[in-house]
XYZ file of N, CA and C in Angstrom:
759
model
N -25.420 27.631 -41.201
C -24.904 26.289 -40.893
C -23.397 26.346 -40.748
N -22.905 25.777 -39.671
C -21.482 25.822 -39.407
C -20.756 24.769 -40.211
N -19.470 25.010 -40.404
C -18.644 24.059 -41.115
C -18.481 22.795 -40.295
N -18.141 21.692 -40.967
C -17.985 20.396 -40.310
C -17.034 20.484 -39.126
N -15.950 21.240 -39.278
C -14.942 21.308 -38.235
C -15.409 21.976 -36.967
N -16.536 22.680 -36.989
C -17.050 23.338 -35.798
C -17.668 22.354 -34.814
N -17.946 21.133 -35.243
C -18.608 20.154 -34.392
C -17.596 19.141 -33.887
N -17.492 19.047 -32.567
C -16.562 18.091 -31.977
C -17.189 16.707 -31.871
N -18.531 16.661 -31.725
C -19.228 15.388 -31.578
C -20.463 15.382 -32.466
N -20.619 14.292 -33.223
C -21.805 14.118 -34.061
C -22.281 12.668 -33.962
N -23.574 12.509 -33.909
C -24.144 11.173 -34.033
C -25.096 11.172 -35.226
N -25.196 10.022 -35.862
C -26.083 9.869 -37.011
C -26.950 8.638 -36.796
N -28.250 8.848 -36.627
C -29.178 7.740 -36.473
C -28.868 6.828 -35.303
N -28.347 7.374 -34.223
C -27.912 6.568 -33.085
C -29.120 5.912 -32.417
N -29.035 4.588 -32.251
C -30.154 3.840 -31.680
C -29.644 2.741 -30.753
N -30.468 2.435 -29.746
C -30.184 1.317 -28.861
C -31.498 0.645 -28.489
N -31.592 -0.640 -28.803
C -32.790 -1.397 -28.463
C -32.439 -2.495 -27.475
N -33.373 -2.764 -26.569
C -33.261 -3.851 -25.605
C -34.468 -4.762 -25.803
N -34.222 -5.930 -26.377
C -35.301 -6.901 -26.627
C -36.463 -6.265 -27.387
N -36.118 -5.463 -28.383
C -37.138 -4.851 -29.223
C -37.641 -3.503 -28.760
N -37.294 -3.099 -27.517
C -37.683 -1.778 -27.013
C -36.557 -0.790 -27.264
N -36.880 0.329 -27.914
C -35.867 1.338 -28.228
C -35.755 2.354 -27.094
N -34.622 2.311 -26.386
C -34.348 3.315 -25.369
C -33.846 4.602 -26.007
N -33.108 4.476 -27.115
C -32.654 5.598 -27.936
C -32.946 5.228 -29.381
N -33.569 6.147 -30.119
C -33.990 5.805 -31.477
C -33.679 6.942 -32.441
N -32.793 6.657 -33.368
C -32.509 7.557 -34.489
C -32.123 8.963 -34.027
N -31.227 9.023 -33.048
C -30.799 10.323 -32.519
C -29.618 10.853 -33.335
N -29.817 11.978 -33.953
C -28.744 12.682 -34.664
C -28.448 13.958 -33.882
N -27.268 13.999 -33.310
C -26.879 15.062 -32.377
C -25.605 15.718 -32.880
N -25.555 17.041 -32.851
C -24.349 17.786 -33.214
C -23.985 18.710 -32.056
N -22.796 18.515 -31.510
C -22.327 19.345 -30.406
C -21.193 20.216 -30.912
N -21.396 21.509 -30.815
C -20.424 22.468 -31.323
C -19.227 22.586 -30.374
N -18.053 22.662 -30.952
C -16.827 22.788 -30.161
C -16.889 24.025 -29.256
N -16.534 23.829 -27.981
C -16.471 24.862 -26.949
C -17.840 25.349 -26.473
N -18.904 24.669 -26.884
C -20.234 24.965 -26.349
C -20.464 24.186 -25.055
N -21.418 24.672 -24.264
C -22.030 23.866 -23.210
C -23.395 23.464 -23.741
N -23.573 22.176 -23.972
C -24.760 21.648 -24.644
C -25.496 20.752 -23.664
N -26.791 20.978 -23.479
C -27.584 20.182 -22.537
C -28.416 19.150 -23.276
N -28.532 17.993 -22.647
C -29.426 16.938 -23.109
C -30.474 16.789 -22.022
N -31.715 17.181 -22.334
C -32.759 17.184 -21.311
C -33.940 16.354 -21.787
N -34.858 16.108 -20.858
C -36.065 15.365 -21.187
C -36.666 14.769 -19.936
N -37.930 14.341 -20.023
C -38.582 13.717 -18.870
C -37.862 12.439 -18.454
N -38.143 11.951 -17.260
C -37.582 10.678 -16.822
C -37.920 9.590 -17.831
N -36.925 8.759 -18.140
C -37.134 7.688 -19.097
C -37.010 8.105 -20.543
N -36.529 9.326 -20.784
C -36.445 9.824 -22.157
C -35.273 9.230 -22.934
N -34.305 8.608 -22.237
C -33.167 8.011 -22.919
C -31.870 8.769 -22.753
N -31.832 9.729 -21.845
C -30.661 10.585 -21.699
C -29.439 9.794 -21.217
N -29.611 9.010 -20.157
C -28.476 8.248 -19.628
C -28.033 7.171 -20.610
N -28.982 6.533 -21.297
C -28.609 5.554 -22.327
C -27.796 6.218 -23.412
N -28.174 7.428 -23.791
C -27.427 8.173 -24.799
C -25.994 8.418 -24.324
N -25.827 8.836 -23.064
C -24.488 9.023 -22.499
C -23.697 7.719 -22.528
N -24.353 6.619 -22.172
C -23.679 5.324 -22.172
C -23.219 4.923 -23.571
N -23.990 5.283 -24.567
C -23.601 5.011 -25.950
C -22.410 5.870 -26.363
N -22.457 7.140 -26.035
C -21.387 8.060 -26.441
C -20.056 7.686 -25.827
N -20.092 7.162 -24.595
C -18.851 6.820 -23.891
C -18.517 5.335 -23.990
N -19.245 4.617 -24.855
C -18.963 3.209 -25.177
C -19.154 2.269 -23.989
N -19.963 2.674 -23.014
C -20.286 1.751 -21.937
C -21.244 0.664 -22.417
N -22.045 0.988 -23.439
C -22.881 -0.012 -24.093
C -22.746 0.186 -25.596
N -22.873 -0.892 -26.396
C -22.736 -0.764 -27.849
C -24.031 -0.266 -28.483
N -23.914 0.461 -29.566
C -25.078 0.935 -30.310
C -25.699 -0.204 -31.104
N -27.021 -0.189 -31.224
C -27.715 -1.138 -32.091
C -27.659 -0.681 -33.536
N -27.608 0.630 -33.733
C -27.529 1.200 -35.082
C -27.003 2.618 -34.975
N -26.517 3.148 -36.099
C -26.047 4.523 -36.153
C -24.547 4.639 -35.950
N -24.060 5.873 -36.041
C -22.630 6.142 -35.934
C -22.383 7.270 -34.953
N -21.181 7.240 -34.335
C -20.726 8.306 -33.441
C -19.381 8.795 -33.950
N -19.269 10.091 -34.177
C -18.017 10.686 -34.644
C -17.550 11.712 -33.615
N -16.296 11.563 -33.180
C -15.704 12.496 -32.226
C -14.405 13.024 -32.819
N -14.326 14.340 -32.928
C -13.139 14.978 -33.521
C -12.808 14.393 -34.891
N -13.848 14.102 -35.650
C -13.646 13.600 -37.007
C -13.371 12.113 -37.102
N -13.295 11.403 -35.961
C -13.034 9.962 -35.966
C -14.316 9.195 -35.635
N -14.497 8.078 -36.287
C -15.618 7.208 -35.981
C -15.264 6.381 -34.742
N -15.977 6.630 -33.635
C -15.694 5.920 -32.381
C -16.829 4.971 -32.013
N -17.681 4.647 -32.984
C -18.863 3.830 -32.709
C -18.496 2.506 -32.060
N -17.405 1.895 -32.503
C -17.007 0.581 -31.975
C -15.830 0.679 -31.004
N -15.653 1.837 -30.423
C -14.562 2.014 -29.466
C -14.941 1.398 -28.129
N -14.081 1.555 -27.125
C -14.344 1.101 -25.762
C -14.180 2.285 -24.822
N -14.649 2.187 -23.564
C -14.583 3.342 -22.655
C -13.185 3.921 -22.496
N -12.166 3.058 -22.397
C -10.797 3.554 -22.235
C -10.349 4.309 -23.481
N -10.694 3.789 -24.647
C -10.314 4.450 -25.891
C -10.970 5.811 -26.043
N -12.237 5.900 -25.635
C -12.946 7.184 -25.694
C -12.278 8.195 -24.768
N -11.933 7.761 -23.549
C -11.295 8.669 -22.587
C -9.918 9.094 -23.056
N -9.143 8.158 -23.576
C -7.808 8.498 -24.079
C -7.907 9.501 -25.228
N -8.986 9.402 -26.009
C -9.187 10.335 -27.114
C -9.578 11.729 -26.685
N -9.882 11.910 -25.382
C -10.148 13.257 -24.879
C -11.571 13.526 -24.453
N -12.462 12.517 -24.503
C -13.839 12.706 -24.050
C -14.021 11.928 -22.758
N -14.204 12.635 -21.648
C -14.204 12.028 -20.315
C -15.537 12.293 -19.634
N -16.055 11.245 -19.032
C -17.322 11.345 -18.314
C -17.051 11.600 -16.839
N -17.748 12.568 -16.282
C -17.536 12.944 -14.895
C -18.834 12.858 -14.120
N -18.701 12.757 -12.799
C -19.805 12.772 -11.841
C -20.624 11.490 -11.830
N -20.565 10.665 -12.884
C -21.335 9.427 -12.888
C -20.654 8.378 -12.021
N -19.337 8.245 -12.152
C -18.578 7.299 -11.349
C -17.572 8.103 -10.536
N -17.694 8.062 -9.239
C -16.847 8.894 -8.397
C -15.375 8.510 -8.517
N -14.536 9.532 -8.641
C -13.092 9.310 -8.696
C -12.435 9.692 -7.379
N -13.243 9.894 -6.324
C -12.727 10.362 -5.046
C -12.405 9.181 -4.134
N -11.171 9.165 -3.611
C -10.769 8.192 -2.597
C -10.909 8.875 -1.237
N -11.919 8.454 -0.477
C -12.317 9.184 0.717
C -11.257 9.311 1.793
N -10.394 8.299 1.974
C -9.417 8.328 3.052
C -8.101 8.987 2.653
N -7.987 9.396 1.389
C -6.794 10.099 0.931
C -7.020 11.597 1.029
N -5.945 12.351 1.038
C -6.074 13.804 1.049
C -6.611 14.282 -0.299
N -7.146 15.476 -0.283
C -7.633 16.094 -1.511
C -6.502 16.190 -2.532
N -5.318 16.620 -2.070
C -4.172 16.746 -2.965
C -3.793 15.398 -3.568
N -3.762 14.353 -2.745
C -3.348 13.042 -3.239
C -4.345 12.475 -4.238
N -5.627 12.784 -4.083
C -6.599 12.347 -5.073
C -6.221 12.854 -6.465
N -5.838 14.121 -6.537
C -5.499 14.693 -7.845
C -4.135 14.211 -8.313
N -3.197 14.032 -7.373
C -1.870 13.538 -7.779
C -1.962 12.127 -8.359
N -2.826 11.292 -7.782
C -3.007 9.951 -8.325
C -3.594 10.016 -9.736
N -4.561 10.918 -9.945
C -5.137 11.064 -11.280
C -4.082 11.536 -12.283
N -3.225 12.457 -11.864
C -2.151 12.923 -12.743
C -1.146 11.816 -13.022
N -0.888 10.993 -12.028
C 0.015 9.861 -12.217
C -0.538 8.913 -13.274
N -1.850 8.686 -13.212
C -2.488 7.805 -14.187
C -2.383 8.397 -15.587
N -2.601 9.707 -15.702
C -2.487 10.376 -16.996
C -1.076 10.232 -17.559
N -0.083 10.233 -16.668
C 1.314 10.137 -17.092
C 1.728 8.704 -17.413
N 0.796 7.756 -17.243
C 1.107 6.375 -17.586
C 1.469 5.506 -16.417
N 1.315 6.051 -15.195
C 1.623 5.269 -14.004
C 0.467 4.368 -13.627
N 0.612 3.669 -12.518
C -0.448 2.799 -12.023
C -0.808 3.207 -10.611
N -1.962 2.721 -10.140
C -2.411 3.047 -8.802
C -1.698 2.159 -7.776
N -0.403 2.412 -7.579
C 0.407 1.626 -6.643
C 0.675 2.470 -5.410
N -0.226 2.406 -4.427
C -0.183 3.326 -3.296
C 0.974 3.025 -2.343
N 1.587 1.831 -2.476
C 2.664 1.471 -1.551
C 4.001 2.083 -1.947
N 4.047 2.739 -3.088
C 5.298 3.331 -3.530
C 5.668 4.541 -2.674
N 6.927 4.946 -2.798
C 7.402 6.134 -2.118
C 6.625 7.354 -2.593
N 6.490 8.337 -1.688
C 5.816 9.582 -2.056
C 6.550 10.297 -3.182
N 7.803 9.933 -3.422
C 8.535 10.595 -4.508
C 7.849 10.399 -5.849
N 7.162 9.260 -6.012
C 6.457 8.983 -7.267
C 5.356 10.015 -7.501
N 4.664 10.399 -6.419
C 3.587 11.376 -6.541
C 4.085 12.816 -6.450
N 5.207 13.029 -5.760
C 5.690 14.392 -5.541
C 5.943 15.145 -6.844
N 6.324 14.421 -7.882
C 6.594 15.089 -9.158
C 5.334 15.732 -9.748
N 4.160 15.318 -9.240
C 2.898 15.856 -9.757
C 2.289 16.912 -8.842
N 2.973 17.273 -7.757
C 2.370 18.158 -6.761
C 2.018 19.534 -7.326
N 2.933 20.147 -8.055
C 2.681 21.496 -8.567
C 1.473 21.517 -9.495
N 1.391 20.545 -10.407
C 0.257 20.496 -11.333
C -1.032 20.170 -10.588
N -0.938 19.324 -9.565
C -2.135 18.990 -8.797
C -2.693 20.227 -8.102
N -1.799 21.045 -7.546
C -2.259 22.275 -6.891
C -2.892 23.230 -7.907
N -2.385 23.250 -9.122
C -2.992 24.073 -10.174
C -4.415 23.602 -10.464
N -4.608 22.270 -10.533
C -5.945 21.729 -10.796
C -6.887 22.045 -9.636
N -6.394 21.971 -8.418
C -7.225 22.303 -7.261
C -7.582 23.781 -7.250
N -6.628 24.624 -7.601
C -6.915 26.060 -7.660
C -7.997 26.359 -8.693
N -8.003 25.593 -9.782
C -8.990 25.810 -10.845
C -10.408 25.536 -10.378
N -10.553 24.686 -9.345
C -11.886 24.375 -8.829
C -12.070 24.901 -7.400
N -11.235 25.864 -7.031
C -11.347 26.558 -5.746
C -11.170 25.628 -4.537
N -10.329 24.602 -4.684
C -10.105 23.662 -3.584
C -8.683 23.705 -3.034
N -7.843 24.582 -3.534
C -6.452 24.605 -3.084
C -6.342 24.782 -1.558
N -7.213 25.586 -0.918
C -7.122 25.707 0.548
C -7.427 24.400 1.291
N -8.038 23.433 0.601
C -8.415 22.172 1.235
C -7.477 21.034 0.839
N -6.322 21.371 0.286
C -5.424 20.359 -0.281
C -5.065 19.255 0.702
N -4.867 19.590 1.969
C -4.434 18.602 2.948
C -5.597 17.970 3.724
N -6.819 18.356 3.416
C -7.974 17.771 4.085
C -8.210 16.355 3.574
N -8.743 15.509 4.426
C -9.166 14.176 3.995
C -10.413 14.340 3.127
N -10.423 13.690 1.980
C -11.501 13.900 1.009
C -12.873 13.573 1.594
N -12.932 12.554 2.460
C -14.218 12.157 3.049
C -14.822 13.267 3.908
N -13.998 14.193 4.388
C -14.484 15.259 5.260
C -15.043 16.462 4.491
N -14.906 16.456 3.170
C -15.418 17.572 2.385
C -16.941 17.565 2.353
N -17.528 18.734 2.170
C -18.968 18.798 1.937
C -19.282 18.127 0.601
N -20.552 17.800 0.401
C -20.936 17.117 -0.839
C -20.596 17.958 -2.066
N -20.839 19.259 -1.971
C -20.530 20.139 -3.096
C -19.042 20.171 -3.405
N -18.201 20.173 -2.354
C -16.754 20.193 -2.584
C -16.263 18.839 -3.094
N -16.934 17.762 -2.694
C -16.582 16.462 -3.271
C -16.846 16.463 -4.776
N -17.950 17.083 -5.185
C -18.233 17.211 -6.617
C -17.132 18.011 -7.306
N -16.679 19.069 -6.639
C -15.596 19.867 -7.207
C -14.312 19.047 -7.315
N -14.048 18.198 -6.319
C -12.858 17.349 -6.371
C -12.956 16.331 -7.504
N -14.126 15.763 -7.714
C -14.328 14.865 -8.846
C -13.997 15.568 -10.157
N -14.414 16.835 -10.250
C -14.130 17.595 -11.462
C -12.635 17.870 -11.589
N -11.964 18.119 -10.466
C -10.514 18.347 -10.502
C -9.778 17.109 -10.999
N -10.215 15.915 -10.544
C -9.558 14.692 -11.009
C -9.846 14.457 -12.481
N -11.024 14.868 -12.933
C -11.343 14.767 -14.359
C -10.451 15.707 -15.163
N -10.253 16.929 -14.664
C -9.393 17.887 -15.356
C -7.951 17.407 -15.419
N -7.560 16.582 -14.442
C -6.194 16.039 -14.448
C -5.951 15.161 -15.672
N -7.018 14.617 -16.241
C -6.897 13.801 -17.444
C -6.828 14.652 -18.713
N -6.898 15.976 -18.543
C -6.788 16.936 -19.641
C -7.777 16.648 -20.776
N -9.057 16.517 -20.448
C -10.050 16.228 -21.481
C -10.314 17.428 -22.378
N -10.653 17.138 -23.608
C -11.111 18.192 -24.519
C -12.618 18.363 -24.406
N -13.298 17.277 -24.032
C -14.749 17.303 -23.873
C -15.122 16.562 -22.603
N -16.040 17.160 -21.807
C -16.485 16.569 -20.553
C -17.981 16.286 -20.650
N -18.386 15.085 -20.253
C -19.796 14.719 -20.175
C -20.202 14.684 -18.711
N -21.171 15.496 -18.348
C -21.634 15.603 -16.969
C -23.033 15.025 -16.858
N -23.198 13.968 -16.073
C -24.495 13.331 -15.907
C -25.124 13.814 -14.607
N -26.059 14.762 -14.741
C -26.781 15.353 -13.609
C -25.839 15.889 -12.534
N -25.011 16.859 -12.860
C -24.044 17.372 -11.876
C -24.682 18.010 -10.650
N -25.956 18.429 -10.738
C -26.592 19.055 -9.586
C -27.341 18.060 -8.707
N -27.386 16.797 -9.110
C -28.132 15.798 -8.345
C -27.559 15.659 -6.940
N -28.420 15.744 -5.949
C -28.007 15.571 -4.567
C -27.421 16.792 -3.904
N -27.243 17.869 -4.653
C -26.661 19.075 -4.065
C -27.708 19.840 -3.270
N -27.282 20.412 -2.149
C -28.138 21.322 -1.415
C -28.246 22.644 -2.157
N -29.262 23.406 -1.800
C -29.494 24.684 -2.491
C -28.256 25.585 -2.440
N -27.531 25.524 -1.315
C -26.376 26.413 -1.154
C -25.211 26.014 -2.057
N -25.210 24.776 -2.558
C -24.100 24.316 -3.405
C -24.351 24.506 -4.897
N -25.610 24.703 -5.293
C -25.935 24.745 -6.716
C -25.262 25.933 -7.406
N -25.316 27.109 -6.778
C -24.684 28.287 -7.374
C -23.186 28.113 -7.566
N -22.446 27.709 -6.514
C -21.007 27.513 -6.679
C -20.642 26.456 -7.721
N -21.371 25.340 -7.764
C -21.046 24.305 -8.748
C -21.387 24.783 -10.162
N -22.459 25.552 -10.299
C -22.802 26.123 -11.604
C -21.678 27.029 -12.097
N -21.189 27.893 -11.224
C -20.098 28.792 -11.610
C -18.823 28.004 -11.902
N -18.610 26.932 -11.165
C -17.440 26.096 -11.375
C -17.469 25.450 -12.757
N -18.623 24.929 -13.151
C -18.746 24.319 -14.478
C -18.489 25.355 -15.559
N -19.042 26.554 -15.394
C -18.802 27.614 -16.381
C -17.322 27.943 -16.477
N -16.629 27.911 -15.336
C -15.207 28.241 -15.307
C -14.373 27.185 -16.021
N -14.616 25.899 -15.699
C -13.786 24.846 -16.293
C -14.166 24.580 -17.742
N -15.339 25.061 -18.176
C -15.759 24.860 -19.563
C -15.003 25.762 -20.534
N -14.334 26.770 -20.031
C -13.625 27.685 -20.926
C -12.537 26.927 -21.685
N -12.632 26.949 -23.006
C -11.665 26.245 -23.834
C -11.961 24.774 -23.987
N -13.082 24.310 -23.414
C -13.487 22.919 -23.542
C -14.926 22.847 -24.034
N -15.356 21.623 -24.342
C -16.748 21.372 -24.694
C -17.383 20.574 -23.573
N -18.617 20.930 -23.222
C -19.341 20.218 -22.172
C -20.686 19.765 -22.726
N -20.991 18.482 -22.522
C -22.334 17.946 -22.783
C -22.873 17.476 -21.449
N -24.025 17.985 -21.064
C -24.534 17.672 -19.730
C -25.989 17.252 -19.766
N -26.310 16.256 -18.929
C -27.685 15.911 -18.614
C -28.018 16.603 -17.304
N -29.108 17.357 -17.292
C -29.438 18.103 -16.081
C -30.942 18.360 -16.020
N -31.528 18.170 -14.836
C -32.957 18.400 -14.642
C -33.264 19.804 -14.127
N -32.271 20.477 -13.569
C -32.492 21.811 -13.031
C -32.466 22.817 -14.184
N -33.653 23.276 -14.578
C -33.757 24.124 -15.762
C -33.189 25.524 -15.542
N -33.118 25.981 -14.303
C -32.471 27.270 -14.040
C -30.981 27.173 -14.351
N -30.385 26.045 -13.998
C -28.969 25.820 -14.303
C -28.765 25.718 -15.804
N -29.643 24.970 -16.478
C -29.548 24.831 -17.934
C -29.658 26.190 -18.612
N -30.623 27.011 -18.169
C -30.810 28.326 -18.766
C -29.585 29.210 -18.577
N -28.942 29.094 -17.418
C -27.789 29.942 -17.119
C -26.540 29.505 -17.869
N -26.352 28.184 -18.028
C -25.080 27.669 -18.537
C -25.048 27.391 -20.034
N -26.152 26.905 -20.577
C -26.076 26.181 -21.850
C -26.279 27.060 -23.086
N -25.450 26.799 -24.084
C -25.557 27.489 -25.364
C -26.649 26.876 -26.239
N -26.792 25.549 -26.123
C -27.757 24.833 -26.960
C -28.317 23.653 -26.175
N -29.553 23.300 -26.502
C -30.264 22.258 -25.769
C -30.902 21.299 -26.757
N -30.753 20.000 -26.485
C -31.465 18.965 -27.224
C -32.437 18.301 -26.256
N -33.700 18.212 -26.659
C -34.738 17.614 -25.822
C -35.064 16.226 -26.356
N -34.984 15.234 -25.468
C -35.366 13.865 -25.815
C -36.717 13.519 -25.206
N -37.475 12.723 -25.938
C -38.703 12.152 -25.401
C -38.858 10.759 -25.992
N -39.048 9.780 -25.133
C -39.200 8.387 -25.557
C -38.064 7.960 -26.480
N -36.857 8.448 -26.171
C -35.671 8.031 -26.909
C -35.401 8.761 -28.200
N -36.275 9.694 -28.586
C -36.112 10.414 -29.836
C -35.957 11.913 -29.580
N -35.337 12.604 -30.535
C -35.179 14.054 -30.414
C -36.524 14.722 -30.638
N -36.971 15.467 -29.636
C -38.234 16.186 -29.720
C -38.039 17.606 -30.223
N -36.954 18.245 -29.772
C -36.684 19.630 -30.168
C -35.221 19.932 -29.915
N -34.734 20.975 -30.563
C -33.357 21.413 -30.345
C -33.272 22.907 -30.623
N -32.435 23.593 -29.854
C -32.260 25.020 -30.060
C -31.725 25.686 -28.809
N -31.855 27.008 -28.765
C -31.470 27.750 -27.573
C -32.496 27.489 -26.471
N -32.174 27.943 -25.259
C -33.123 27.758 -24.157
C -34.450 28.423 -24.465
N -34.416 29.644 -24.976
C -35.663 30.344 -25.291
C -36.469 29.589 -26.336
N -35.784 29.039 -27.327
C -36.488 28.316 -28.393
C -37.170 27.058 -27.855
N -36.437 26.256 -27.087
C -37.042 25.002 -26.635
C -38.062 25.235 -25.525
N -37.839 26.249 -24.680
C -38.783 26.481 -23.587
C -40.105 27.029 -24.091
N -40.109 27.585 -25.292
C -41.351 28.088 -25.878
C -41.949 27.140 -26.909
N -41.343 25.985 -27.077
C -41.860 24.993 -28.019
C -43.050 24.281 -27.377
N -44.228 24.315 -28.010
C -45.413 23.695 -27.392
C -45.259 22.196 -27.165
N -44.496 21.508 -28.014
C -44.275 20.073 -27.828
C -43.433 19.812 -26.577
N -42.458 20.691 -26.337
C -41.634 20.551 -25.140
C -42.459 20.833 -23.894
N -43.263 21.866 -23.946
C -44.119 22.187 -22.799
C -45.058 21.035 -22.465
N -45.614 20.431 -23.509
C -46.507 19.302 -23.288
C -45.767 18.115 -22.678
N -44.546 17.872 -23.158
C -43.749 16.748 -22.650
C -43.435 16.917 -21.173
N -43.251 18.165 -20.766
C -42.897 18.417 -19.368
C -44.121 18.663 -18.483
N -45.297 18.615 -19.058
C -46.552 18.793 -18.308
C -46.508 20.073 -17.488
N -46.528 21.182 -18.202
C -46.535 22.462 -17.520
C -45.349 23.332 -17.870
N -44.436 22.826 -18.712
C -43.359 23.688 -19.170
C -42.043 23.406 -18.515
N -40.959 23.709 -19.226
C -39.623 23.421 -18.731
C -39.175 24.390 -17.656
N -40.002 25.407 -17.356
C -39.603 26.353 -16.311
C -39.846 25.768 -14.921
N -40.568 24.680 -14.836
C -40.909 24.118 -13.522
C -39.665 23.678 -12.777
């Protein structure tokens, strides 16, 4: 058993009910610092509701959420993000008619305390150019810096979303189905990209592609009907008969 300080995120008895129906029920989750941790389960298992609770998009009906030793159960989305836990891919941060570089410069401006005032002189954004190019290089987009964001392929748009998230300098990133909508040719590059940006950070991800989960994740929590069904390494959960039954044929499908 690891020491308390090894866990960046913990929940205790986390629950959310809607008119008496529990979408999430008594979920106790421990995410180890610098791990890539997957939250998986059949459709309707409560994964997205769990993400919404962790990022304070909806309030918990019961239970507690602790991040970096602080109780954030009654926080708000902005407070959670300022504290270093940022949700990516769920809400696009890409401005399609702006250049790839300007998308990241605007995100850096926001991190520095500025506002989204596009009518200002370029001098306001120019101070962030060097750091923006560093963020683009981290996601292999530096060659596309001057391209209009709308012209990027879907996979590169996902990479740009991740670059804008990195501009906020998060300690922990929550990825909600990062492979959703990607073509087969984009899954490998985005998988490698997540592994690259996860270095020195913690990632909690919801993902249905079990090949990606097997390749990336250190630990997996399986939800079913809003409750934790199993937890462990990929080998442990994929060989759990309860997990196989929940997935009707096994998590390898």
